[in-house]
Short mmCIF file of C-alpha atoms (C1' of nucleotides) in Angstrom, two decimals:
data_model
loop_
_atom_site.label_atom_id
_atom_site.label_comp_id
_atom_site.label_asym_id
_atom_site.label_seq_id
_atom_site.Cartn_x
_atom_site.Cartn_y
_atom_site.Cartn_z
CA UNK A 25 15.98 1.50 23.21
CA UNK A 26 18.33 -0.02 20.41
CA UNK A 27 20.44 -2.91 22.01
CA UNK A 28 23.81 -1.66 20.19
CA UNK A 29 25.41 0.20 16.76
CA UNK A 30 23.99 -1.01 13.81
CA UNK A 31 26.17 -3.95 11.67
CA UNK A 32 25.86 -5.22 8.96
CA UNK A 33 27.37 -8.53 7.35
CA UNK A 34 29.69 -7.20 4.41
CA UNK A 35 32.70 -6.70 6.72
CA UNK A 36 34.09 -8.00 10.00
CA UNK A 37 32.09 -5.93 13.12
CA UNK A 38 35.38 -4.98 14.34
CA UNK A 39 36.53 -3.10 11.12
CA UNK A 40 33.04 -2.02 11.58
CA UNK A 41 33.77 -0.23 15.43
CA UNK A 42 37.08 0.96 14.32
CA UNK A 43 35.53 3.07 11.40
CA UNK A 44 32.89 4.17 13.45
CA UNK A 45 35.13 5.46 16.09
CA UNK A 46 37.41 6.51 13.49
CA UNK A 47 34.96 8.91 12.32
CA UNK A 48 34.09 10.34 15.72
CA UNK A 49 37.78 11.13 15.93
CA UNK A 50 37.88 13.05 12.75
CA UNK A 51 34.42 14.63 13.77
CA UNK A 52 35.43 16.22 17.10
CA UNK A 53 33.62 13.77 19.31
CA UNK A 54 36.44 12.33 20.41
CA UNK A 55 39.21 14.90 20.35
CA UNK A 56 43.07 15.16 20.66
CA UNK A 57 44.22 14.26 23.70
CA UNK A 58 40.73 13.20 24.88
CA UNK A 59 40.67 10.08 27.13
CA UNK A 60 38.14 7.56 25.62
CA UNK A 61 36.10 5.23 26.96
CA UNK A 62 36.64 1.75 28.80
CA UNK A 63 36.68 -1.20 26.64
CA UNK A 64 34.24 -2.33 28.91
CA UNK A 65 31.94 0.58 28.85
CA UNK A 66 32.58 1.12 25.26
CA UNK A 67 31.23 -2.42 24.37
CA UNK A 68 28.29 -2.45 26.20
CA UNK A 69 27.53 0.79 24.02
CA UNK A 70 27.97 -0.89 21.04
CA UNK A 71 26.74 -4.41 22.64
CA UNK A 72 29.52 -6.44 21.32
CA UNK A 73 31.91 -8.29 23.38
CA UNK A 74 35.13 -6.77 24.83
CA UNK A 75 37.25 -8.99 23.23
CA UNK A 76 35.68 -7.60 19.87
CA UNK A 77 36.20 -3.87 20.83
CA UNK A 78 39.37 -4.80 22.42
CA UNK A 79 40.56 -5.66 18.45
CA UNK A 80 38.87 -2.50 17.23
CA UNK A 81 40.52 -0.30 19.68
CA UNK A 82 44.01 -2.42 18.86
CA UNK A 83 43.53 -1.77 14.73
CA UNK A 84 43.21 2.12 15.84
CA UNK A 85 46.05 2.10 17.85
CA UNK A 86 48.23 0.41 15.38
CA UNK A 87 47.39 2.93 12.89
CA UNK A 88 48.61 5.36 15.53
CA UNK A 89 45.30 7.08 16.17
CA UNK A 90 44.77 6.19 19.47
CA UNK A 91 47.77 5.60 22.19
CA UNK A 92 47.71 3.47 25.84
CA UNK A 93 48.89 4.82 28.76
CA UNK A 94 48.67 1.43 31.20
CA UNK A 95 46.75 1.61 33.90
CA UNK A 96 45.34 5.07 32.81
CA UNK A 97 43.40 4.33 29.63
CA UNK A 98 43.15 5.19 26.11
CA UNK A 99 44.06 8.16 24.54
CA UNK A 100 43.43 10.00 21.37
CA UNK A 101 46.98 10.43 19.59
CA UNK A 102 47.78 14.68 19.51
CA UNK A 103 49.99 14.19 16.33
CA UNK A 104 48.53 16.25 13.76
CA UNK A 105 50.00 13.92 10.88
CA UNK A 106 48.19 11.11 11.61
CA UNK A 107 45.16 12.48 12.39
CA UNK A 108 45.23 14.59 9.40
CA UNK A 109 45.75 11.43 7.14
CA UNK A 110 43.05 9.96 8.87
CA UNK A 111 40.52 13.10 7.69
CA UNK A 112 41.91 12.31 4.07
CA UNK A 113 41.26 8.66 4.25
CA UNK A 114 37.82 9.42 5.28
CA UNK A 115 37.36 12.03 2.71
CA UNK A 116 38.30 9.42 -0.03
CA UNK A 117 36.34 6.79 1.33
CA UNK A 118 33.23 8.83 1.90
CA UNK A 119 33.71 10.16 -2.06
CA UNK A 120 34.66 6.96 -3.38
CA UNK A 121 31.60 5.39 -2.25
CA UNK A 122 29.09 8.42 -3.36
CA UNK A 123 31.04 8.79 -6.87
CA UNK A 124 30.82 5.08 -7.53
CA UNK A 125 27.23 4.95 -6.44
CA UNK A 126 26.27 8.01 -9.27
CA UNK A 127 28.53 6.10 -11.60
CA UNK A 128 26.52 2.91 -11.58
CA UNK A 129 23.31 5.35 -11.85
CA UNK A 130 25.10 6.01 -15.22
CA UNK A 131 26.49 9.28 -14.59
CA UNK A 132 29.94 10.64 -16.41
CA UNK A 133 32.24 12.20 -14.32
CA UNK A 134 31.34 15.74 -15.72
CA UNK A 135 28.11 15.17 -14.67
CA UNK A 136 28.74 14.11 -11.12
CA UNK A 137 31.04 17.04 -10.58
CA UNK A 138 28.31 19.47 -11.59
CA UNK A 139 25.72 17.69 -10.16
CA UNK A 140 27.56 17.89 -6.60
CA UNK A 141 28.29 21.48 -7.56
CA UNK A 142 24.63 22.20 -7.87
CA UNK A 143 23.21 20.23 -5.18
CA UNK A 144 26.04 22.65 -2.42
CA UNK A 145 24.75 25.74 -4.39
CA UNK A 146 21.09 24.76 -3.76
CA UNK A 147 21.54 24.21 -0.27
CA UNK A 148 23.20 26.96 0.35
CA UNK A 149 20.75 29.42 -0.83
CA UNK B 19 26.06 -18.90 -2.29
CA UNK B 20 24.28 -15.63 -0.30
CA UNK B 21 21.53 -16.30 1.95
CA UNK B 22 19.50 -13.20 -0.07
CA UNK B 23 20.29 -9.73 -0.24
CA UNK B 24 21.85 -7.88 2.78
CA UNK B 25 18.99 -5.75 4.78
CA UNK B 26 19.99 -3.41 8.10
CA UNK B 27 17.34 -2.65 10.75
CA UNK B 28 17.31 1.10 9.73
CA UNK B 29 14.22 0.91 7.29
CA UNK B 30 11.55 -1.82 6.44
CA UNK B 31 12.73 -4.96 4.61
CA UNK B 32 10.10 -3.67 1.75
CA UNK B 33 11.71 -0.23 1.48
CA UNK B 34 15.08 -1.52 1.39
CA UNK B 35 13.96 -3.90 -1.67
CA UNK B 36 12.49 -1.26 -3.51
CA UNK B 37 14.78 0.90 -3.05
CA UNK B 38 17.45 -1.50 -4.54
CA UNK B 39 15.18 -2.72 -7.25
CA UNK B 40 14.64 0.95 -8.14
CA UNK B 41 18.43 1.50 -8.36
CA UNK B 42 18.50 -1.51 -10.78
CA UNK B 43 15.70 -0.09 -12.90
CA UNK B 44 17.68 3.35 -12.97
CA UNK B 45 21.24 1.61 -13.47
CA UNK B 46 19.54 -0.61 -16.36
CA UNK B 47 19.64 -3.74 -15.00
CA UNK B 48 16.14 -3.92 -15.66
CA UNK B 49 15.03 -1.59 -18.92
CA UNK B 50 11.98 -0.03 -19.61
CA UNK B 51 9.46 -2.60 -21.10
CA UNK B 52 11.40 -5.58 -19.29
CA UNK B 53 9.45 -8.48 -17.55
CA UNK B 54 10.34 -8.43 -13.97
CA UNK B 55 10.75 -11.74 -11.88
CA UNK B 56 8.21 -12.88 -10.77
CA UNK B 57 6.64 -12.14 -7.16
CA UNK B 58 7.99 -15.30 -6.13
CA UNK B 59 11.41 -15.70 -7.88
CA UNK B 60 12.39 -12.31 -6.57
CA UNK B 61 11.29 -12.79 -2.85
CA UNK B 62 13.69 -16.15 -2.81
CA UNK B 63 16.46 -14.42 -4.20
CA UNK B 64 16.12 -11.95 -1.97
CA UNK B 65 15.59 -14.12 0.65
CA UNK B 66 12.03 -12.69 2.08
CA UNK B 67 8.55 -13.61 2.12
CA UNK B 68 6.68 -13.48 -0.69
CA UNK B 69 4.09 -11.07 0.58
CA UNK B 70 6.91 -8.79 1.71
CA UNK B 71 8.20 -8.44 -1.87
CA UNK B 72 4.94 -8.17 -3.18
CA UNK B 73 4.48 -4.45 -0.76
CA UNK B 74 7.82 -3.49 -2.02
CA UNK B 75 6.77 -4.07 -5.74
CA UNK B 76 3.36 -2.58 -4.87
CA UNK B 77 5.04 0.56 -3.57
CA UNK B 78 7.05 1.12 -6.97
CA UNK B 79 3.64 0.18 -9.00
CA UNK B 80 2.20 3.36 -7.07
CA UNK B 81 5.21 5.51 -8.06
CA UNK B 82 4.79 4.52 -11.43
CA UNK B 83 7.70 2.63 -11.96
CA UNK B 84 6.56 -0.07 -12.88
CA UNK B 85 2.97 -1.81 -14.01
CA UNK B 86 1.38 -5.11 -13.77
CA UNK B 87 -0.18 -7.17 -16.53
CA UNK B 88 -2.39 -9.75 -14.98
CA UNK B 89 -1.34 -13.29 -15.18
CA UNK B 90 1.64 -12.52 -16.86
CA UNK B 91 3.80 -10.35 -14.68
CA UNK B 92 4.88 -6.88 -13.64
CA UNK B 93 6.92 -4.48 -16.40
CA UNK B 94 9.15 -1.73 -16.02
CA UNK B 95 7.11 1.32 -16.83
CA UNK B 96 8.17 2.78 -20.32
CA UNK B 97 7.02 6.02 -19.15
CA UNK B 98 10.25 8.33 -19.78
CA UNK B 99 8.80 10.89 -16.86
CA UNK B 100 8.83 8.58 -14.20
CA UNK B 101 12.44 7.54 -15.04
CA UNK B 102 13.91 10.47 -15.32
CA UNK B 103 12.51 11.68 -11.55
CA UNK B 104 13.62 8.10 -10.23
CA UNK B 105 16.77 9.24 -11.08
CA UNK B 106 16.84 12.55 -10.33
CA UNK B 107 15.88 11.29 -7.19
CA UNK B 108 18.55 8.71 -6.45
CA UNK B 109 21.10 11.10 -7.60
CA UNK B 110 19.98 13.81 -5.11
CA UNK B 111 19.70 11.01 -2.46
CA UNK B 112 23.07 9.62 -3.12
CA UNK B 113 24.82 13.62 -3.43
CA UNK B 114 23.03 14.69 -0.24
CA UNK B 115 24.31 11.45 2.04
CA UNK B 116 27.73 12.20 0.87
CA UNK B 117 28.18 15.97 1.32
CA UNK B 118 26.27 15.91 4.88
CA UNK B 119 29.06 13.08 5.63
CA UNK B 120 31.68 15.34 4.68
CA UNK B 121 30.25 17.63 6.37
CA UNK B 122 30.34 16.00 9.67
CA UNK B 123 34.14 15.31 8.65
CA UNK B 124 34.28 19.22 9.04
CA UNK B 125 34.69 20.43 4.99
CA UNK B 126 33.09 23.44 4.26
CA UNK B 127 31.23 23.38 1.04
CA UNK B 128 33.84 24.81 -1.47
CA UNK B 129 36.34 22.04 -0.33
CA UNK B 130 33.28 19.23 -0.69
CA UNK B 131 33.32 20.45 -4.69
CA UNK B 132 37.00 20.71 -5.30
CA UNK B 133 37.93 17.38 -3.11
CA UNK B 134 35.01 15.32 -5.09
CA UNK B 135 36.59 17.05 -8.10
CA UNK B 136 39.84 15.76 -7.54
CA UNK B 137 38.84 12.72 -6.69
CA UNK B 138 37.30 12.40 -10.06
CA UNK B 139 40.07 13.66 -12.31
CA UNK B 140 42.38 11.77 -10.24
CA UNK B 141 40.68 8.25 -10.76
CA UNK B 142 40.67 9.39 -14.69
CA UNK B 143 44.13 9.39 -15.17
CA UNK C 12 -24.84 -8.83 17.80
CA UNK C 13 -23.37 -9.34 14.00
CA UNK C 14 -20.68 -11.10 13.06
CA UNK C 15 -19.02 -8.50 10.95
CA UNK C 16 -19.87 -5.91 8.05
CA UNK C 17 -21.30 -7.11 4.92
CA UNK C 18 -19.05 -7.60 2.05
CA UNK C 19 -19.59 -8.98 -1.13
CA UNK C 20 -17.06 -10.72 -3.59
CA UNK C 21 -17.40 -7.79 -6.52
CA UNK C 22 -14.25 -6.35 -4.67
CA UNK C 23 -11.49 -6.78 -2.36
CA UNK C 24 -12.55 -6.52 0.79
CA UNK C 25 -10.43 -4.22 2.45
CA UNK C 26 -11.38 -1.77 -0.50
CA UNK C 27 -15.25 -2.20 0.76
CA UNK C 28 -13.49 -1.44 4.32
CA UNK C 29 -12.14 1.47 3.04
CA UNK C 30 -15.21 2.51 1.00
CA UNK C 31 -17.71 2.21 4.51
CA UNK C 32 -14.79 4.01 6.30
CA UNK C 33 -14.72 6.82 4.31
CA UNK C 34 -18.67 7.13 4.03
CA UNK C 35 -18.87 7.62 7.46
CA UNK C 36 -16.20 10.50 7.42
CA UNK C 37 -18.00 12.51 4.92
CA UNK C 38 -21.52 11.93 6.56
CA UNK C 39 -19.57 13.05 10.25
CA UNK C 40 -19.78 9.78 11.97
CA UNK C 41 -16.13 10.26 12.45
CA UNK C 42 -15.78 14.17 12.48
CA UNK C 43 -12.33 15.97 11.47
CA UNK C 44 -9.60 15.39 14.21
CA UNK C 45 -11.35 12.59 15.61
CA UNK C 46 -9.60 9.86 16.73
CA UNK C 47 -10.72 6.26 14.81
CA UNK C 48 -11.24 3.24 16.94
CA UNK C 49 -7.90 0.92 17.03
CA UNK C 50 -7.38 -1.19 13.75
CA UNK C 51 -7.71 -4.20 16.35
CA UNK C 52 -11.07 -2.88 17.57
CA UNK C 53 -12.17 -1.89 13.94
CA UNK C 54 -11.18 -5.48 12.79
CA UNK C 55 -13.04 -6.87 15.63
CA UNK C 56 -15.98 -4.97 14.28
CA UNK C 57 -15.71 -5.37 11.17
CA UNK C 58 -15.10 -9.16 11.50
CA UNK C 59 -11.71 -9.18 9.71
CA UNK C 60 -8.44 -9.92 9.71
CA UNK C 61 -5.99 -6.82 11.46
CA UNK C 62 -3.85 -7.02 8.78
CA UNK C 63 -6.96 -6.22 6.56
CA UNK C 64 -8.06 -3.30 8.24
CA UNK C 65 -4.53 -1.98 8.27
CA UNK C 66 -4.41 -2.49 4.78
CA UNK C 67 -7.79 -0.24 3.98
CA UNK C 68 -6.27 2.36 6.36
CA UNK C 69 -3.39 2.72 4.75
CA UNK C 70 -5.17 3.22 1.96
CA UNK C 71 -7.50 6.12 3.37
CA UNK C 72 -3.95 7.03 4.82
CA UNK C 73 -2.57 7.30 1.58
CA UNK C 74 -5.46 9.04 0.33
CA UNK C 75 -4.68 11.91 3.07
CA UNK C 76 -8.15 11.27 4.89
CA UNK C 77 -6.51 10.22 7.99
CA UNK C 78 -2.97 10.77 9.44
CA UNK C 79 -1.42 8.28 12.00
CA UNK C 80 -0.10 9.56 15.48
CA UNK C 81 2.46 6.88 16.29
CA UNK C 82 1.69 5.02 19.70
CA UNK C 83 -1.57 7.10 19.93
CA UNK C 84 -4.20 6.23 16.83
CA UNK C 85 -5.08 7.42 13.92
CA UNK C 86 -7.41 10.37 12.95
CA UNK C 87 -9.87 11.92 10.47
CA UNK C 88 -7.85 14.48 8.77
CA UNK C 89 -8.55 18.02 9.43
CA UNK C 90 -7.61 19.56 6.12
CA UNK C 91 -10.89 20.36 4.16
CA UNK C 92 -9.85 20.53 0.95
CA UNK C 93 -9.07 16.48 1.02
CA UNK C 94 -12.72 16.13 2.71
CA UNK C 95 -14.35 18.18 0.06
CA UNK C 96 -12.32 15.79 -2.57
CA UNK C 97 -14.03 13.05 -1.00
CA UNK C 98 -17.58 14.37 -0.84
CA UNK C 99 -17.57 15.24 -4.16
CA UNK C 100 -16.63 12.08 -4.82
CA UNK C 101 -18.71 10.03 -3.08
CA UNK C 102 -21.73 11.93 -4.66
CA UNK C 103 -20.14 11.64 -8.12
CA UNK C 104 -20.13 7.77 -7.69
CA UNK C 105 -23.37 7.80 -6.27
CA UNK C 106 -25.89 9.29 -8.88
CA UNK C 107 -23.30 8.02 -11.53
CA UNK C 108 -24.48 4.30 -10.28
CA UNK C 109 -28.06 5.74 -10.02
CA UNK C 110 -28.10 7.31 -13.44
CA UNK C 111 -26.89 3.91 -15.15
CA UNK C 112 -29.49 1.50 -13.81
CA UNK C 113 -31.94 3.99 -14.61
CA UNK C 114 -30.50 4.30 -17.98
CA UNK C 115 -30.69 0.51 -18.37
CA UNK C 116 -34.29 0.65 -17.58
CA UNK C 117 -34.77 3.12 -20.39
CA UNK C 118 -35.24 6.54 -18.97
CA UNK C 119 -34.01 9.23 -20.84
CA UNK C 120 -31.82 11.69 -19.35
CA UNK C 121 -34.46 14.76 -18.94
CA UNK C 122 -36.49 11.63 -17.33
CA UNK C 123 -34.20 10.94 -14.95
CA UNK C 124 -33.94 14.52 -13.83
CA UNK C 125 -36.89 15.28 -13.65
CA UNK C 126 -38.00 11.39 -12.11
CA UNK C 127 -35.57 12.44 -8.92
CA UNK C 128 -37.31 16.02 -8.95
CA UNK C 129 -40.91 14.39 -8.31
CA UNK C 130 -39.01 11.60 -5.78
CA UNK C 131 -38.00 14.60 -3.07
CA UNK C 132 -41.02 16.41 -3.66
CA UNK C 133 -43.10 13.54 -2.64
CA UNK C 134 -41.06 12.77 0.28
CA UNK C 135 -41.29 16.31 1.28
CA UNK C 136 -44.71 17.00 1.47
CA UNK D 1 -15.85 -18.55 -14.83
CA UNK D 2 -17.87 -17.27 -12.11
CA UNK D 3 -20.36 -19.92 -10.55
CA UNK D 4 -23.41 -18.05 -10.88
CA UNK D 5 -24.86 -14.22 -9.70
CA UNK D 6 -23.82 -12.10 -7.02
CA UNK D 7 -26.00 -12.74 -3.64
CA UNK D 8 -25.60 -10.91 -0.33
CA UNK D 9 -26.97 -11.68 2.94
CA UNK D 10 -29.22 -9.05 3.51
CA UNK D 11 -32.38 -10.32 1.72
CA UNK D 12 -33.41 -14.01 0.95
CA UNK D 13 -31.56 -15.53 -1.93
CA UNK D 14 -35.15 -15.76 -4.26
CA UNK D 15 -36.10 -11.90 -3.85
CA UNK D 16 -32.73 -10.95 -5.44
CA UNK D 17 -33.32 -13.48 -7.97
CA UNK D 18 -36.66 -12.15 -8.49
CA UNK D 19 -35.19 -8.66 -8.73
CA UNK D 20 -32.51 -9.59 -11.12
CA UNK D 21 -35.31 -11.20 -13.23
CA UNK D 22 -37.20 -8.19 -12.87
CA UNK D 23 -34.73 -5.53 -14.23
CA UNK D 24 -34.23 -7.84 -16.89
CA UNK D 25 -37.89 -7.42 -18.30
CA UNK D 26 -37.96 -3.92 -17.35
CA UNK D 27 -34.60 -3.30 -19.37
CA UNK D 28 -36.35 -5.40 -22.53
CA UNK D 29 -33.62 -8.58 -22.20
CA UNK D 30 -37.02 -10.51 -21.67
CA UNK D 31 -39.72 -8.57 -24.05
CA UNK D 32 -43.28 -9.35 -23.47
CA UNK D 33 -44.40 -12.61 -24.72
CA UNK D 34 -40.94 -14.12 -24.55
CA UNK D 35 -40.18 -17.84 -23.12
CA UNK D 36 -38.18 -17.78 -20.38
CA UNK D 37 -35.57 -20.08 -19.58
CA UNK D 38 -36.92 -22.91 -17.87
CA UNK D 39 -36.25 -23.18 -14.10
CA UNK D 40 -33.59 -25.68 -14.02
CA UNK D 41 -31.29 -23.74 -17.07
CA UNK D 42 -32.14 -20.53 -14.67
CA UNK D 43 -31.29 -22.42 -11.62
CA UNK D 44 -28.00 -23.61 -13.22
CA UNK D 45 -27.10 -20.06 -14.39
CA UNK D 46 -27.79 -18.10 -11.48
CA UNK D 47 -25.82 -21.04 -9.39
CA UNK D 48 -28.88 -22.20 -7.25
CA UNK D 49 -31.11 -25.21 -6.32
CA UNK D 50 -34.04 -25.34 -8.80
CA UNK D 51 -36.64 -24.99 -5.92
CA UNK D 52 -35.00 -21.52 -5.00
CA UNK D 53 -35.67 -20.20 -8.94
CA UNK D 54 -38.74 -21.74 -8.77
CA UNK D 55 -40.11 -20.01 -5.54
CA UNK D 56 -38.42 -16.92 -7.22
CA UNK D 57 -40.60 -17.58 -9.89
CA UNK D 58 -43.89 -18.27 -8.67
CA UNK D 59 -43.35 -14.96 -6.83
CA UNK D 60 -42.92 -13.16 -9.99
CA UNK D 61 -45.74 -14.94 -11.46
CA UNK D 62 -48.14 -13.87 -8.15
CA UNK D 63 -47.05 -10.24 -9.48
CA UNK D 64 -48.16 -10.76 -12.79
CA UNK D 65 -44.96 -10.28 -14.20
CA UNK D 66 -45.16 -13.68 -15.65
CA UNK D 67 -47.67 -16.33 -16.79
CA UNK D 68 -46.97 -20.26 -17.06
CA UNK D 69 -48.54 -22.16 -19.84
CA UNK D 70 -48.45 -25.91 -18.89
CA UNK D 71 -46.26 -27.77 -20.23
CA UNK D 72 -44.34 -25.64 -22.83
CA UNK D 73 -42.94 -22.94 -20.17
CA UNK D 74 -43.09 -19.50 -18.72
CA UNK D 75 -43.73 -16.42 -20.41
CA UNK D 76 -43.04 -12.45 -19.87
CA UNK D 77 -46.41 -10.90 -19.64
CA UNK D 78 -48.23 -9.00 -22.25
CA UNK D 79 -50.24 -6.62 -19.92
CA UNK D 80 -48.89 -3.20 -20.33
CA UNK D 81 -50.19 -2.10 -17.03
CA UNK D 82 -48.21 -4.89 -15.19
CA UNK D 83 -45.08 -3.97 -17.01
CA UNK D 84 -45.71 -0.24 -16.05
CA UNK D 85 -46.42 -0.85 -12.86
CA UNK D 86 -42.59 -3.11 -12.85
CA UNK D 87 -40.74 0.01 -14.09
CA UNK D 88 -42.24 2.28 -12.05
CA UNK D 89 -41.18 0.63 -9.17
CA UNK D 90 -38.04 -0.09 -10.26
CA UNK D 91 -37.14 3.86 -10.89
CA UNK D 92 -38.80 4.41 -7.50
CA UNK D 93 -36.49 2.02 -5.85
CA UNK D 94 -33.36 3.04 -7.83
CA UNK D 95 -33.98 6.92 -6.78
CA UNK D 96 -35.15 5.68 -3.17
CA UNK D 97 -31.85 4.08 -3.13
CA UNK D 98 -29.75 6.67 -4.23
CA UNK D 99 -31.27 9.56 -2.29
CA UNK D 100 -31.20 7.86 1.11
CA UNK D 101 -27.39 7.33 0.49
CA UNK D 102 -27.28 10.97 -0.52
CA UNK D 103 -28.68 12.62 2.22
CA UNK D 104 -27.09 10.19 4.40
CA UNK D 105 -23.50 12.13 3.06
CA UNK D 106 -25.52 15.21 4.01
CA UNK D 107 -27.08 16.54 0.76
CA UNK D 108 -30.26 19.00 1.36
CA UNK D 109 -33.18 17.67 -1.21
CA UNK D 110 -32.28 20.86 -3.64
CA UNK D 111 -28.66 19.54 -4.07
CA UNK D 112 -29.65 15.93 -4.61
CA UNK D 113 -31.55 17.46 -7.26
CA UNK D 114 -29.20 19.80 -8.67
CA UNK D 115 -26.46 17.35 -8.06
CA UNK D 116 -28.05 15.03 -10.57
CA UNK D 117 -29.07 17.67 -13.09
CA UNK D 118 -25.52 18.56 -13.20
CA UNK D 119 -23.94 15.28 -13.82
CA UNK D 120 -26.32 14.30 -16.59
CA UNK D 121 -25.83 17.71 -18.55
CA UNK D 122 -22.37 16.68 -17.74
CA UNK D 123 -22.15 13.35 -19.30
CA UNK D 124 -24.33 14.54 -22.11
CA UNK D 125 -21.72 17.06 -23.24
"C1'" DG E 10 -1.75 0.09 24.92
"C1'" DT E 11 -0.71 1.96 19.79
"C1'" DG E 12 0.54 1.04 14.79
"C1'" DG E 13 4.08 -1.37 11.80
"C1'" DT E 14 6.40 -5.24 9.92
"C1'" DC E 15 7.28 -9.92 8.70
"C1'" DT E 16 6.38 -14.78 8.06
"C1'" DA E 17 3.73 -18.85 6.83
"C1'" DG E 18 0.42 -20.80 4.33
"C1'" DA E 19 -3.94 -20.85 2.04
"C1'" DC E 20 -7.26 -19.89 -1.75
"C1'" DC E 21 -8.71 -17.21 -5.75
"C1'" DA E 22 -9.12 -15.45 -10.69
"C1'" DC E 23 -6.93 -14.98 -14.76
"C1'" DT E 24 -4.53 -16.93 -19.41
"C1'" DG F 18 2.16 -20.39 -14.16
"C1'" DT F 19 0.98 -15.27 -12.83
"C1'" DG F 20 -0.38 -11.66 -9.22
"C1'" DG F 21 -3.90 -10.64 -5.52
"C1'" DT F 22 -6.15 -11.32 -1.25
"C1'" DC F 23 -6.92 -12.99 3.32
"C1'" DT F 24 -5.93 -15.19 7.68
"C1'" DA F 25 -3.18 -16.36 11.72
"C1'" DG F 26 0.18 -15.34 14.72
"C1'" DA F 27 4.48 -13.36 15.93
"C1'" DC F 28 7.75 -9.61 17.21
"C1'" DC F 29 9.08 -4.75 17.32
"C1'" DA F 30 9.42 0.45 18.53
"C1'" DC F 31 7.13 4.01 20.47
"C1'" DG F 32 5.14 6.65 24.56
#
DNA sequence: GTGGTCTAGACCACT
DNA sequence: GTGGTCTAGACCACG
């Protein structure tokens, strides 16, 4: 049994939550309109304190991904718009990361466009 | 100043450094025919045991990468082979985290080649 | 009751580990699919360290003569082609170490042949 | 700089000596007639306490191996017989030696001596 | 219980 | 100084 999500030390954990929760969003996990979990329950998952997923949840709903009804709970946000920007975000992030890794391996750009071209053909075959 | 090198609890410690020492070799941080650390320089800077960087050096002297010289140190291998499938390797590594990512995000492949495509020409203007 | 297995300081020890380990594989002490005592109980026996006898099973391990069930043991590999490797082996290194001292002593090679020819003949009758 | 030869602790200390000694007359290092070293520059060499050559010795002498002329030292014998009688031995042990460990991998008699008719046409190509 | 990993500290041979 | 080996003892995940 693992005790919680996995951090590491480069960024704040709750950044950390928020993109992790951020990604279940844009994944279907968590879907329009879905109710989330507690803060409470949703902390002991990730086995951080409430406060911590408290400021998580908070960063999400300022961003207008996620939206409070009192007394109810937390709700994912049904407004296409924001949602969609979110998918883009995490599209550029995701290919950021991957295009600056094969950079520093010393390939062009060229090359990491065909080499991503390849590697979708392969698998697909 | 950093304590040592950032690990997660995902792999072994030893993996984890050769894995990053073998993206250094690949990125040319560290060139064919170059002197490595030593054993006991690199374990403080990355902040482990000695005998812990010692398996992660011994599991890249296995692969080839790089060979020892007794008394005197450990050498990146000059063999061009061995290189060339460390990167090949990396590369496919790198490619495959990032399009099963996207994949999860919900892009089919043909979108995975033309977003990382746009990404690239994008961050060339 | 002995303390341990014999070793001598011409070699690492947990090579001469590995080396006994793997004569008693081919000669069927330990047959294929056979589970091998515990490294603890195989370091008790052997009167070394469990970090040693790790170390010379990972090597065998390595060498595909035995696979590791996690939680459960390890055991004598059932593929025969890596057990014919090692026979062949074995017997490769063992009249190779014969021929030499007999060489040293100054027996020609159609000597030596026909030396072990009269041995097994004798011992037959 | 190693302190002196290569015991183990399966026989008493001054029968390997008086083996090593052996194979060195058999192979010709020590030719018949020769003066040996004298027991405390063997006793130094071989890393042990004078009385252990010397009992080493005197058991090669009791063989006939060697002879000791008072006062100017110890000689290799000049009786072929003696000196046949060494190197038959020696092959006899040396084959002993490596069939048992042959047969103990599970070799029938015909392979042992097949096995080493092939590796010496082998080695002679 | 199993094997796997990591640390700490020691000694060795080599140059 | 280098790498290599070995011991001792600890903690972990897995089933």
């Amino acid at each position: 049994m693992t005790r919680g999500w996995e951090f590491d030390s480069s960024q704040p954990i709750y950044l950390q939550i928020a993109s992790e929760i951020s990604k279940r969003i844009s994944s279907g996990v968590y879907k329009p309109g879905d109710r989330l979990p507690s803060v409470r329950e949703f902390a002991l998952e990730a086995g951080v304190n409430p406060n911590t997923m408290a400021r998580a949840l908070a960063s999400l709903e300022q961003r207008g991904l996620i939206v409070t009804e009192r007394a109810t709970g937390k709700f994912v946000s049904t407004q296409r718009s924001v949602l969609m920007e979110l998918k883009q975000e995490l599209i550029a992030d995701t290919i950021s990361q991957c295009v600056q890794a094969l950079e520093q391996i010393g390939l062009t750009q060229e090359e990491i466009v065909s080499a991503v071209r390849a590697y979708v053909e392969r698998s697909a075959s």
